[in-house]
Coordinates of C-alpha atoms in Angstrom, one line a residue:
X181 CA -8.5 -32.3 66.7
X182 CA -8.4 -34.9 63.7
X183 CA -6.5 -38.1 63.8
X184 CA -3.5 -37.7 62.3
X185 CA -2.6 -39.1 59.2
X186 CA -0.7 -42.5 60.8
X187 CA -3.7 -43.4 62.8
X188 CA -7.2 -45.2 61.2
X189 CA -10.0 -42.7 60.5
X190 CA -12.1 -45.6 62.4
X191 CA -12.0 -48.4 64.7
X192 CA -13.3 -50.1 61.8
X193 CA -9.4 -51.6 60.2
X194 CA -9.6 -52.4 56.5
X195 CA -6.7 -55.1 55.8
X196 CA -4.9 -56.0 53.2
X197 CA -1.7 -58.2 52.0
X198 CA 1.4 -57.7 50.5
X199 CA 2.2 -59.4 47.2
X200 CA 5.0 -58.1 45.2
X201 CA 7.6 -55.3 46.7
X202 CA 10.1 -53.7 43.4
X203 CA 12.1 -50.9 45.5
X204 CA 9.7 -48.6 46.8
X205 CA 6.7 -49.9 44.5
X206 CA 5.0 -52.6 46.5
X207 CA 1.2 -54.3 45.2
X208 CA -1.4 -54.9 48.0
X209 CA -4.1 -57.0 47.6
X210 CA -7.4 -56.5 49.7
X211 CA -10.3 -59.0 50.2
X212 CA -13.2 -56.7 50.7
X213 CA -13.1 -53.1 50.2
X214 CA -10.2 -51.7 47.8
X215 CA -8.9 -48.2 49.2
X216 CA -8.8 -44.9 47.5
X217 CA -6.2 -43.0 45.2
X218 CA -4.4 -41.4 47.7
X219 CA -5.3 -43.2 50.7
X220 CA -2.3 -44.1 53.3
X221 CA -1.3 -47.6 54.0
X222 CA 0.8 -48.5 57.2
X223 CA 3.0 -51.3 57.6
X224 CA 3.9 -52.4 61.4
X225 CA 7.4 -53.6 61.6
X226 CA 8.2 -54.8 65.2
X227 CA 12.0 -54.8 66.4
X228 CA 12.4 -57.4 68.8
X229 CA 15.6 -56.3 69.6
X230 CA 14.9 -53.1 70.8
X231 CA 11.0 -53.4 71.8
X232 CA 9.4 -51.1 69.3
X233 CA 7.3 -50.6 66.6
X234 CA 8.3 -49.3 63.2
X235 CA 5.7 -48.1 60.8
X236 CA 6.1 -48.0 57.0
X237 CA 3.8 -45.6 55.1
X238 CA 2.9 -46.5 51.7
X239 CA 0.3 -44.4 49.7
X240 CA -2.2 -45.9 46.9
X241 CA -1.4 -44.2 43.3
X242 CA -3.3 -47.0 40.8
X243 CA -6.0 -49.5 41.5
X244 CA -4.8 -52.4 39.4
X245 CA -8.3 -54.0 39.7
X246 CA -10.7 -54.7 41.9
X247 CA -8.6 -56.2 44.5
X248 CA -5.2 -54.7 44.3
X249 CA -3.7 -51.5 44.6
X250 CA -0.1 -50.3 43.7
X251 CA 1.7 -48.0 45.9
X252 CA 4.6 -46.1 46.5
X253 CA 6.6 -45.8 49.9
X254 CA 7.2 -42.9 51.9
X255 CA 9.7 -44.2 54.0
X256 CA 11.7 -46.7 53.5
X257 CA 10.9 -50.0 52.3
X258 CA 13.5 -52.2 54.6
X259 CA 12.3 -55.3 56.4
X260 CA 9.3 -56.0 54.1
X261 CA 8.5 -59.0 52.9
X262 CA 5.3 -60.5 50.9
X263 CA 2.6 -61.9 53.0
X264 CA 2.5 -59.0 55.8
X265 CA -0.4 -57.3 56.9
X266 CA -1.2 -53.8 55.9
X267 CA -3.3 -51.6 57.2
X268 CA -6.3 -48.7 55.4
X269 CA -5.9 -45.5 57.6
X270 CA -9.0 -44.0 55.4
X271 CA -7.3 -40.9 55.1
X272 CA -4.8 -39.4 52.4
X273 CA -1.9 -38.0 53.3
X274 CA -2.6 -35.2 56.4
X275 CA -0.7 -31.7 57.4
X276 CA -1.1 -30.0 60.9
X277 CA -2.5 -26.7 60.3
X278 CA -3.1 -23.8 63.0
X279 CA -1.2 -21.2 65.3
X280 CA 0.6 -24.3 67.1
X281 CA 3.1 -25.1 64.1
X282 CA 4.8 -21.6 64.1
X283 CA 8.6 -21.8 65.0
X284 CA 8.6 -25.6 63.9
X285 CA 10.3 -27.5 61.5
X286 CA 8.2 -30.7 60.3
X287 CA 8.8 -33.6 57.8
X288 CA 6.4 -34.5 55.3
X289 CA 3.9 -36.4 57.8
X290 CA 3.6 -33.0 59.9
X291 CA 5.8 -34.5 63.0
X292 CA 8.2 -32.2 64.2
X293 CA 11.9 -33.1 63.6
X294 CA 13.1 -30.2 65.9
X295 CA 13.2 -32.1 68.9
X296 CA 10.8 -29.2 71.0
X297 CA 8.2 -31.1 72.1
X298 CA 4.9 -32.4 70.7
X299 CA 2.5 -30.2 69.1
X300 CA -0.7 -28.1 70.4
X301 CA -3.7 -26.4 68.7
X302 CA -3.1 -27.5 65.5
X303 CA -6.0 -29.6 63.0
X304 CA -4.9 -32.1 60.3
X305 CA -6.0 -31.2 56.8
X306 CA -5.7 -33.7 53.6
X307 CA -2.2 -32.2 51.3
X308 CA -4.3 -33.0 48.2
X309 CA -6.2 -29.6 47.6
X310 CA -7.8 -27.9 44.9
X311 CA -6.4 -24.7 43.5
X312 CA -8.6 -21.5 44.3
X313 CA -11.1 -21.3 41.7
X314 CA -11.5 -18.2 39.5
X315 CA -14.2 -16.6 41.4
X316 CA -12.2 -16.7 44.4
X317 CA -8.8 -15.1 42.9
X318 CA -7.9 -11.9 43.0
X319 CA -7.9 -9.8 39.7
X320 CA -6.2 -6.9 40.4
X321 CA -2.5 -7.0 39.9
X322 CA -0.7 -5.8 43.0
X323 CA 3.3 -5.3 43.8
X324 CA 5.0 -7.0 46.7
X325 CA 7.4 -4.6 48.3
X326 CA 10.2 -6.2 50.1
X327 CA 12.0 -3.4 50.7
X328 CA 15.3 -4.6 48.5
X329 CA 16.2 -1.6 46.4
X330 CA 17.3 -3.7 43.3
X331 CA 14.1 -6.3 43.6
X332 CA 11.8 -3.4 44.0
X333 CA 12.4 -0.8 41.2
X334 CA 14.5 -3.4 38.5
X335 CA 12.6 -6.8 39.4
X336 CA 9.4 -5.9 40.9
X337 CA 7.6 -9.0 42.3
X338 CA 4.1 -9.7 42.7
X339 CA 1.4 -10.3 45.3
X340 CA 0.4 -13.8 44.7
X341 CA 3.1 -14.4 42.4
X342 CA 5.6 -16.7 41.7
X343 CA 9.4 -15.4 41.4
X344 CA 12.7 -17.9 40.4
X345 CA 16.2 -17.1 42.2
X346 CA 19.0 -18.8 39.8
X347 CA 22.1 -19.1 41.9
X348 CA 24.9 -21.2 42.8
X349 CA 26.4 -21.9 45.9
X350 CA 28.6 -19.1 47.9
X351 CA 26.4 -15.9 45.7
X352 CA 24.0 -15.2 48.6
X353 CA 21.1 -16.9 47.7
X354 CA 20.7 -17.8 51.6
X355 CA 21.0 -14.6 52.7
X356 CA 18.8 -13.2 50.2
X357 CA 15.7 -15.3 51.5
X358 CA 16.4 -14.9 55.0
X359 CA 16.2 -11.4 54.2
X360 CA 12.7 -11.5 52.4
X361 CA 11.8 -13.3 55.2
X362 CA 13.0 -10.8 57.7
X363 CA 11.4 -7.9 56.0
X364 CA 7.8 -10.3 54.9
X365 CA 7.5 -10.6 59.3
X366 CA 8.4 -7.4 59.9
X367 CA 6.7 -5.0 57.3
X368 CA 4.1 -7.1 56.3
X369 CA 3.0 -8.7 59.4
X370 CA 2.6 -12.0 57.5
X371 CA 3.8 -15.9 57.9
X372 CA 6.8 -17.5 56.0
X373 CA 7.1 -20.8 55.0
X374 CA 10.2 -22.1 54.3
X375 CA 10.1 -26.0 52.0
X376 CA 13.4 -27.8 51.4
X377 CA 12.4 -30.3 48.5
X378 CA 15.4 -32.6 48.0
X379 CA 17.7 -30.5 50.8
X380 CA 20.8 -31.7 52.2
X381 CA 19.9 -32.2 55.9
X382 CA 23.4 -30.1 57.1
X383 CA 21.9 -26.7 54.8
X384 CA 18.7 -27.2 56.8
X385 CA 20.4 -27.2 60.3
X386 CA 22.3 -24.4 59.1
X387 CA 19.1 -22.5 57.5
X388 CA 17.2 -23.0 61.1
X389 CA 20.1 -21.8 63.1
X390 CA 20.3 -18.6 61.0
X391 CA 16.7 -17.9 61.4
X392 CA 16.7 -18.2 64.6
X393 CA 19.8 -16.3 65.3
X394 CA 17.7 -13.4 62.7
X395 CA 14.8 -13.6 64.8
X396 CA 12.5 -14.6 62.8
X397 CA 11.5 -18.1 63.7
X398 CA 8.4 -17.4 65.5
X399 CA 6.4 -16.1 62.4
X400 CA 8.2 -19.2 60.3
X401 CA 7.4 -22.4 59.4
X402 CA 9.8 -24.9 57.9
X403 CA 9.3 -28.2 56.2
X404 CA 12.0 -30.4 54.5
X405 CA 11.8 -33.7 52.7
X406 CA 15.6 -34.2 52.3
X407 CA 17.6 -35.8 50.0
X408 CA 17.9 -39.1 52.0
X409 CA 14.4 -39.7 51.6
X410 CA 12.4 -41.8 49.6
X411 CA 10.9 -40.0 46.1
X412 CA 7.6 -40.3 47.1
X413 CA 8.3 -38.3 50.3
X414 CA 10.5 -35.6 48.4
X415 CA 7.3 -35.4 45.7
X416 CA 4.6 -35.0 48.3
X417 CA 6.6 -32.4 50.7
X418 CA 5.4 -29.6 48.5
X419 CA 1.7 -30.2 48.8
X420 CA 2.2 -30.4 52.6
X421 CA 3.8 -26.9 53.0
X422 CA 1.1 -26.2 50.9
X423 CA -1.4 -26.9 52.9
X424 CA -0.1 -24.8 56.0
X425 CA 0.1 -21.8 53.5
X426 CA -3.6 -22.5 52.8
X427 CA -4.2 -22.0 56.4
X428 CA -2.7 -18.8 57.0
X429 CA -4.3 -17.4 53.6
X430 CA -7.9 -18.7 54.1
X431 CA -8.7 -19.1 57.9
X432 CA -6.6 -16.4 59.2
X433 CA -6.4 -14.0 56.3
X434 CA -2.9 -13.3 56.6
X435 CA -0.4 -13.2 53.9
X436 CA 2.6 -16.2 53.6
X437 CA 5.5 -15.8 52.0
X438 CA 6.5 -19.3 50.7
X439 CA 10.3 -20.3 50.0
X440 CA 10.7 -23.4 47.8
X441 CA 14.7 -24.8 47.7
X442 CA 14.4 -26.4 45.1
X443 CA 11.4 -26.6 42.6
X444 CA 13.5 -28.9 40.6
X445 CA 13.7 -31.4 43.4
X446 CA 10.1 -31.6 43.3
X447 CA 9.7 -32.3 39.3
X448 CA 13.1 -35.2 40.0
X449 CA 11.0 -36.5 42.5
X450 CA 8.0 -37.0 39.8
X451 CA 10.0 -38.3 37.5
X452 CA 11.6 -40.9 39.9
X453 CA 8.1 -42.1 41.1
X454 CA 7.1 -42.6 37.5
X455 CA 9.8 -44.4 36.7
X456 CA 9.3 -46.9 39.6
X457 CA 5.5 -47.1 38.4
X458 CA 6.5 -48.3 34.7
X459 CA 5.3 -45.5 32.9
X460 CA 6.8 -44.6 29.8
X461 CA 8.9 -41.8 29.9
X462 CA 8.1 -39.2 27.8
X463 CA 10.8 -36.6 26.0
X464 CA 14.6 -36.6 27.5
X465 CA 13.4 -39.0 30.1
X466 CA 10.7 -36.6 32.0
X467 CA 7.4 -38.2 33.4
X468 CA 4.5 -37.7 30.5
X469 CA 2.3 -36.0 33.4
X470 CA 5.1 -33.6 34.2
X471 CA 3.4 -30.6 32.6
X472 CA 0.2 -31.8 34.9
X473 CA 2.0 -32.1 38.7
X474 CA 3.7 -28.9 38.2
X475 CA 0.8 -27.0 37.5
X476 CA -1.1 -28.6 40.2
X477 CA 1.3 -27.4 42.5
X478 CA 1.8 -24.0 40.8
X479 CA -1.8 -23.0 40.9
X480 CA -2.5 -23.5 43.8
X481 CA 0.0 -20.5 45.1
X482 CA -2.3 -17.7 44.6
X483 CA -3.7 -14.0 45.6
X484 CA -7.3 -14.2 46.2
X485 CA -9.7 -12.1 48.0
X486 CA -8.9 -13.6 51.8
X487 CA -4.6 -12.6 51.1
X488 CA -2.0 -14.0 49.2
X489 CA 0.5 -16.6 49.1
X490 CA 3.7 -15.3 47.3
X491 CA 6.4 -17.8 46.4
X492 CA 10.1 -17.0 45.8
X493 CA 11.5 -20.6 44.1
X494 CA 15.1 -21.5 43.5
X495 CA 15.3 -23.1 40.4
X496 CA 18.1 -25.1 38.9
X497 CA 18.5 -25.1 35.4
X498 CA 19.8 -28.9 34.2
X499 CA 23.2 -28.2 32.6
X500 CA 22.5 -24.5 31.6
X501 CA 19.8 -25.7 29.1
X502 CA 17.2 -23.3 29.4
X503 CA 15.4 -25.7 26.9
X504 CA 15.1 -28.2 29.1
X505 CA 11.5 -29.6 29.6
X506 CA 11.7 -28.8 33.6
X507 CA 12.6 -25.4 33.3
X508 CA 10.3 -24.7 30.5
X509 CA 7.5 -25.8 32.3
X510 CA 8.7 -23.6 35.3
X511 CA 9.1 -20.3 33.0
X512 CA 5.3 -20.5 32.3
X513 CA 4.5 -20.3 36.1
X514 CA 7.0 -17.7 36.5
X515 CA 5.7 -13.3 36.8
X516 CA 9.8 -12.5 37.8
X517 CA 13.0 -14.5 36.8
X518 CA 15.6 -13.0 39.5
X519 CA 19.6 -13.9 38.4
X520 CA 22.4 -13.8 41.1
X521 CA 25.3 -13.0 39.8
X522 CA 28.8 -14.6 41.1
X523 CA 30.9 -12.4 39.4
X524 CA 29.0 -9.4 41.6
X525 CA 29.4 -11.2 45.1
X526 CA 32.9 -11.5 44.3
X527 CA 33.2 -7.2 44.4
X528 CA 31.0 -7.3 47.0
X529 CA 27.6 -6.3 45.0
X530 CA 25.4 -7.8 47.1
X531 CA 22.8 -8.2 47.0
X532 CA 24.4 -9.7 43.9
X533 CA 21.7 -9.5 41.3
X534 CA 22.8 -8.9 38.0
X535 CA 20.5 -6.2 37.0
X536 CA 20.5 -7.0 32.9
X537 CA 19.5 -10.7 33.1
X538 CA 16.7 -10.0 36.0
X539 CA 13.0 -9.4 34.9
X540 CA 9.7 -9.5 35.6
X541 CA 6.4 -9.3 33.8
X542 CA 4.7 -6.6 36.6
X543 CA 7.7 -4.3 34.9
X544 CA 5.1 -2.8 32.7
X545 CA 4.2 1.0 32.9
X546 CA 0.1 0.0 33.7
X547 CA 0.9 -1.7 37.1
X548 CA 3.8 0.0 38.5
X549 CA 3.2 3.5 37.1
X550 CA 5.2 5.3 34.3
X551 CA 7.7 6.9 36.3
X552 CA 8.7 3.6 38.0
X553 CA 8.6 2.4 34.4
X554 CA 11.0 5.2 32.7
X555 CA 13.3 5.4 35.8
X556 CA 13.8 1.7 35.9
X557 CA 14.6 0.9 31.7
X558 CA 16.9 4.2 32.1
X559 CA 18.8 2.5 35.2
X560 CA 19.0 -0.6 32.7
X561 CA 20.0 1.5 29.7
X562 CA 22.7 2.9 31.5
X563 CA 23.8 -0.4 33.0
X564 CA 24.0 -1.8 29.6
X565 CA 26.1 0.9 28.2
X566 CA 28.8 0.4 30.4
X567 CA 29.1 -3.2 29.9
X568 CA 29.3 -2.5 26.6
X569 CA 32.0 0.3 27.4
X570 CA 34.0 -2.2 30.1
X571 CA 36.4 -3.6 27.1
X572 CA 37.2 -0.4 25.4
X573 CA 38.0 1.0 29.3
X574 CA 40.2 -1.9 30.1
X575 CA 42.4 -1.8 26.4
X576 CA 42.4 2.1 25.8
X577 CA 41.7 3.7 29.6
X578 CA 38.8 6.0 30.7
X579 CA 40.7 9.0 29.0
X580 CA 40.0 8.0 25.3
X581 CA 36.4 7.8 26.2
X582 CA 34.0 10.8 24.9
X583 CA 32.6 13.1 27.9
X584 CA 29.1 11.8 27.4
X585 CA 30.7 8.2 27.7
X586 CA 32.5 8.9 30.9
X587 CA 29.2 10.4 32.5
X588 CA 27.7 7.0 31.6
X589 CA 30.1 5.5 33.4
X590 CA 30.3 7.7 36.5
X591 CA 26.2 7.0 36.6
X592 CA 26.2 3.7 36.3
X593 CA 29.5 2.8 38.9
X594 CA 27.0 4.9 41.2
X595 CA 23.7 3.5 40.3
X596 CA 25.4 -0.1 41.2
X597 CA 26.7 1.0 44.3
X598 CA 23.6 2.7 45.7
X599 CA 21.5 -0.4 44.4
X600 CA 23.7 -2.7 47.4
X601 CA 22.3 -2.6 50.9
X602 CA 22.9 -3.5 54.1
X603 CA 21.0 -6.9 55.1
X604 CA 19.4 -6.7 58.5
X605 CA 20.4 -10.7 58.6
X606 CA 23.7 -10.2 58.3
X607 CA 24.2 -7.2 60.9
X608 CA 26.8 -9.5 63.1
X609 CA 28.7 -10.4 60.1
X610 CA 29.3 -6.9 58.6
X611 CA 28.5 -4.8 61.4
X612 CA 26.3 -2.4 59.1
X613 CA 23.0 -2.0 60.0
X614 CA 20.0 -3.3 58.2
X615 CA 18.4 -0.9 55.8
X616 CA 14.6 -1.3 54.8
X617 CA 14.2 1.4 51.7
X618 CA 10.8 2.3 51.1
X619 CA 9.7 2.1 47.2
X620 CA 10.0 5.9 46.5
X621 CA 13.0 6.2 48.1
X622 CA 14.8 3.5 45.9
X623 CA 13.0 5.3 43.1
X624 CA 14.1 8.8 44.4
X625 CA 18.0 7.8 44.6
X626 CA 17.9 6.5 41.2
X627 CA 16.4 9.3 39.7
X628 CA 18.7 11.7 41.4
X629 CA 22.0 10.1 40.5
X630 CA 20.6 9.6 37.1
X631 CA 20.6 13.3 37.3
X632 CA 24.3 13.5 38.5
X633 CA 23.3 15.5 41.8
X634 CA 25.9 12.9 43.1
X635 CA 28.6 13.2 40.3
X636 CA 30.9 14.9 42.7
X637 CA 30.7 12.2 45.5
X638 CA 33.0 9.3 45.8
X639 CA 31.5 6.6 44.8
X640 CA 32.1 4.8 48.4
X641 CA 29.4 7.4 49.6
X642 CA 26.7 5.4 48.1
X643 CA 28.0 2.0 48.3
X644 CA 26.1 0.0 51.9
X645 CA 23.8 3.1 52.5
X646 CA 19.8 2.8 52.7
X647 CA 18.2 6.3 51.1
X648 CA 19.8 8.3 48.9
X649 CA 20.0 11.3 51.5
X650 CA 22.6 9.0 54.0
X651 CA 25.1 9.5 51.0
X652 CA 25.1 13.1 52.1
X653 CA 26.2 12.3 55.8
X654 CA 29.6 9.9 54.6
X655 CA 31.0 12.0 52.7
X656 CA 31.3 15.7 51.3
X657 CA 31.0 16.8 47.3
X658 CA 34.6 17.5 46.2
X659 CA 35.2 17.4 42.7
X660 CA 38.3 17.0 41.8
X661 CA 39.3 14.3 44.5
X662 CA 36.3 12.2 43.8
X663 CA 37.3 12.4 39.8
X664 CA 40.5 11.3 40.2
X665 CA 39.5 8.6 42.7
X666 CA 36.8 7.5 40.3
X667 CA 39.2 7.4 37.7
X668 CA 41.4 5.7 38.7
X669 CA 39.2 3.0 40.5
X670 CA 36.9 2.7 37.6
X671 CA 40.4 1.8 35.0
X672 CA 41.4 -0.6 37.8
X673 CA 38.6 -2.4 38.5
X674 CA 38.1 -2.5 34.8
X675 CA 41.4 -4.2 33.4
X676 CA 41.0 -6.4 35.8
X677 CA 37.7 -7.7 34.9
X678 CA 38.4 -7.8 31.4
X679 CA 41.3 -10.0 32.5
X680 CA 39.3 -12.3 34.2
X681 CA 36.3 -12.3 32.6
X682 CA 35.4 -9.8 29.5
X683 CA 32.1 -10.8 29.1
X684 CA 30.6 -10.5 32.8
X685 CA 33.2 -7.9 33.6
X686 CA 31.7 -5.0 36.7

């Protein structure tokens, strides 16, 4: 095993002097041999009071000239003065890689913060890391199955791709990746990595307590640089569960799914360290080598021919502007833009994915086939006719609707009802057991309903189920009651979301 990345690469110490400390900036000047980009500095603070020794860790971003560097802390900067010793480890910042990190949860240094003991079998590998180059990559353009009806036939993801989740708080978005997670250990026999950039440290507890209580843990690894922590640890947290993916993609040829809460974090954290470097800010306050970080961590999430690292990233959007430089330069690195809709979790639509502001670019009929493609822009068409319908419903009533009008409707209540499931994550909350639909299935039931075999079935038949075919075993065809149900339910449900919201209306 490597040293780790606090310890000197040899017994040979390179040391150096502090001469100016601004905030987390601090200037070292070294006599003989000037350190690295990159390199890791240590400070040893000594607490008489308690006995022990603190270290600060400082990392090398610009060599000033040819005796000083200027750095930027990873921890924090209290109880340094100018005039202390500071110490070349020879090494840039290190992750632990291997089979011993499973089920752990690690800041950005690699030591564990889940109080279970120190770590075994693992090797320490440097976060900076080229992307895969182009003969290595993977050119064929596969689909990721997760075996979520409305991700797989409306918002199809892909292998080695990267896919945003826009949501609030209290829409599911937790659930939703615990889920992926769930069904990534379980179907595809892979590793998930879970990275908290800028997390609050009481959703990480939370996040870890759920995933164990799922039962997915031992296939997971988790890494947080939380909100507490200095910039320059919330900027470098990303490259470190980077790293680990790296591992599971290269040496063990397995495929990671990688969770990123939130890639926004990680570009604030850029921007912060910039700041506190004196570089000029470039437009609405951004860093000028915004564009550059993002895509350095971006490209290095990739299929190639050893497996595939496929990243689901929450992204927030600064004040709805979806001008903004930072999501802009997210979009680009973007293949599927997945919306959660709060106005859907409150009807209990969940998952609650609004279906009409959802996309992806693997939507196309050359990668997922031409029946996928039809069935999915006629589930879409049919969803967008009856949003369009919702006002007329809740002001005139379902009666002064034409036939061919009401049928819309009938198909598309059912097609959202049959596009929920029941969350194998959440089986002690609802009591509903976990459904994992195959692809053709979720393709089947929508093909079916779009050709009313289920018009005579209340629409509670399809709502919760997994295949199409466990509609048949709630419930019973009867026409008239189901009508009259439907209709009244559908005028209902109508006026009141045109009262409380025309425009996002169920």
């Amino acid at each position: 095993m490597t040293t780790s990345v606090l310890q000197p690469a040899d017994n040979k110490l390179n040391v150096g002097c502090i001469i100016a400390i601004r905030g987390s900036v601090i200037d070292v000047s070294f006599a003989t041999k000037l350190p690295r980009i990159h390199s890791i500095l240590t400070v040893d603070l000594s607490d008489i009071a308690l006995g022990d020794t603190e270290q600060v860790v400082i990392e090398v971003l610009e060599q000033r000239n040819a005796k000083q560097v200027r750095c930027i802390a990873l921890t924090p900067t209290q109880g340094l003065a100018r005039g202390m010793q500071v110490k070349d480890s020879g090494n840039p910042l290190l992750a632990p890689v291997g089979s011993g990190i499973l089920s752990r949860m690690f800041d950005v240094f690699g030591k564990p913060i889940d109080r279970q003991g120190s770590l075994t079998d693992i090797k320490w590998r440097s976060v900076h890391r080229a992307p895969p180059t182009l003969s290595e990559r993977s050119t064929q353009s596969q689909i990721f199955t997760t075996g979520i009806k409305v991700i797989d036939v409306l918002v199809p993801l892909e292998k080695g791709g990267k896919a945003g989740l826009f949501g609030g708080a209290g829409v599911g978005k937790t659930v939703l990746l615990t889920e992926m997670i769930h069904n990534m250990v379980g179907k595809h026999k892979g590793v998930s990595i879970f990275c908290g950039i800028g997390e609050r440290c009481r959703e990480g507890e939370e996040l870890y307590r759920e995933m164990k209580a799922a039962g997915v843990l031992p296939n997971m690894v988790m890494v947080f640089g939380q909100m507490n922590e200095p910039p320059g640890s919330r900027f470098r947290v990303g490259q470190a569960a980077l790293t680990m993916a790296e591992y599971f993609r290269d040496d063990e040829h397995r495929d990671v799914l990688l969770l990123i809460d939130n890639i926004f974090r990680f570009i604030q954290a850029g921007s912060e360290v910039s700041g506190l470097m004196g570089q000029m800010p470039s437009r609405l306050g951004y860093q000028p080598t915004m564009g550059t970080e993002l895509a350095s961590l971006e490209e290095r999430i990739a299929n190639t021919n050893n497996g595939a690292i496929t990243s689901i990233q929450a992204v927030y959007v600064p004040a709805d502007d979806f001008t903004d430089p930072a999501a802009v330069h997210t979009f680009s690195h973007l293949s599927a833009s997945i919306v959660l809709s709060r106005q859907r979790a409150s009807e209990g639509l969940f998952p609650a994915i609004d279906p009409l502001q959802s996309n992806s670019k693997m939507a196309s009929p050359g990668i997922v086939g031409e029946r996928h493609y039809q069935l999915a822009q006629k589930v879409r068409s049919t969803l967008a006719q009856y949003a369009e319908l919702k006002d007329i419903i809740a002001m005139l009533g379902l009666e002064q609707l034409s036939p061919e009008d009401r049928s819309v409707v009938g198909r598309a209540r059912r097609l959202e009802r049959f596009l929920t499931q029941p969350f194998f994550t959440t089986e002690q909350f609802t009591n509903h057991k976990g459904k994992l639909v195959s692809l053709d299935e979720s393709l089947d039931g929508c093909e079916r309903i779009l050709n009313d075999e289920f018009k005579d079935y209340p629409e509670s038949a399809l709502y919760m189920i997994g295949n199409i075919d466990e509609a048949t075993l709630k419930s019973t065809p009867n026409k008239q009651a189901s009508s009259t149900t439907d209709t009244a339910s559908t005028v209902k449900n109508a006026a009141k979301a045109a009262g409380a919201d025309n425009e996002h209306a169920p």
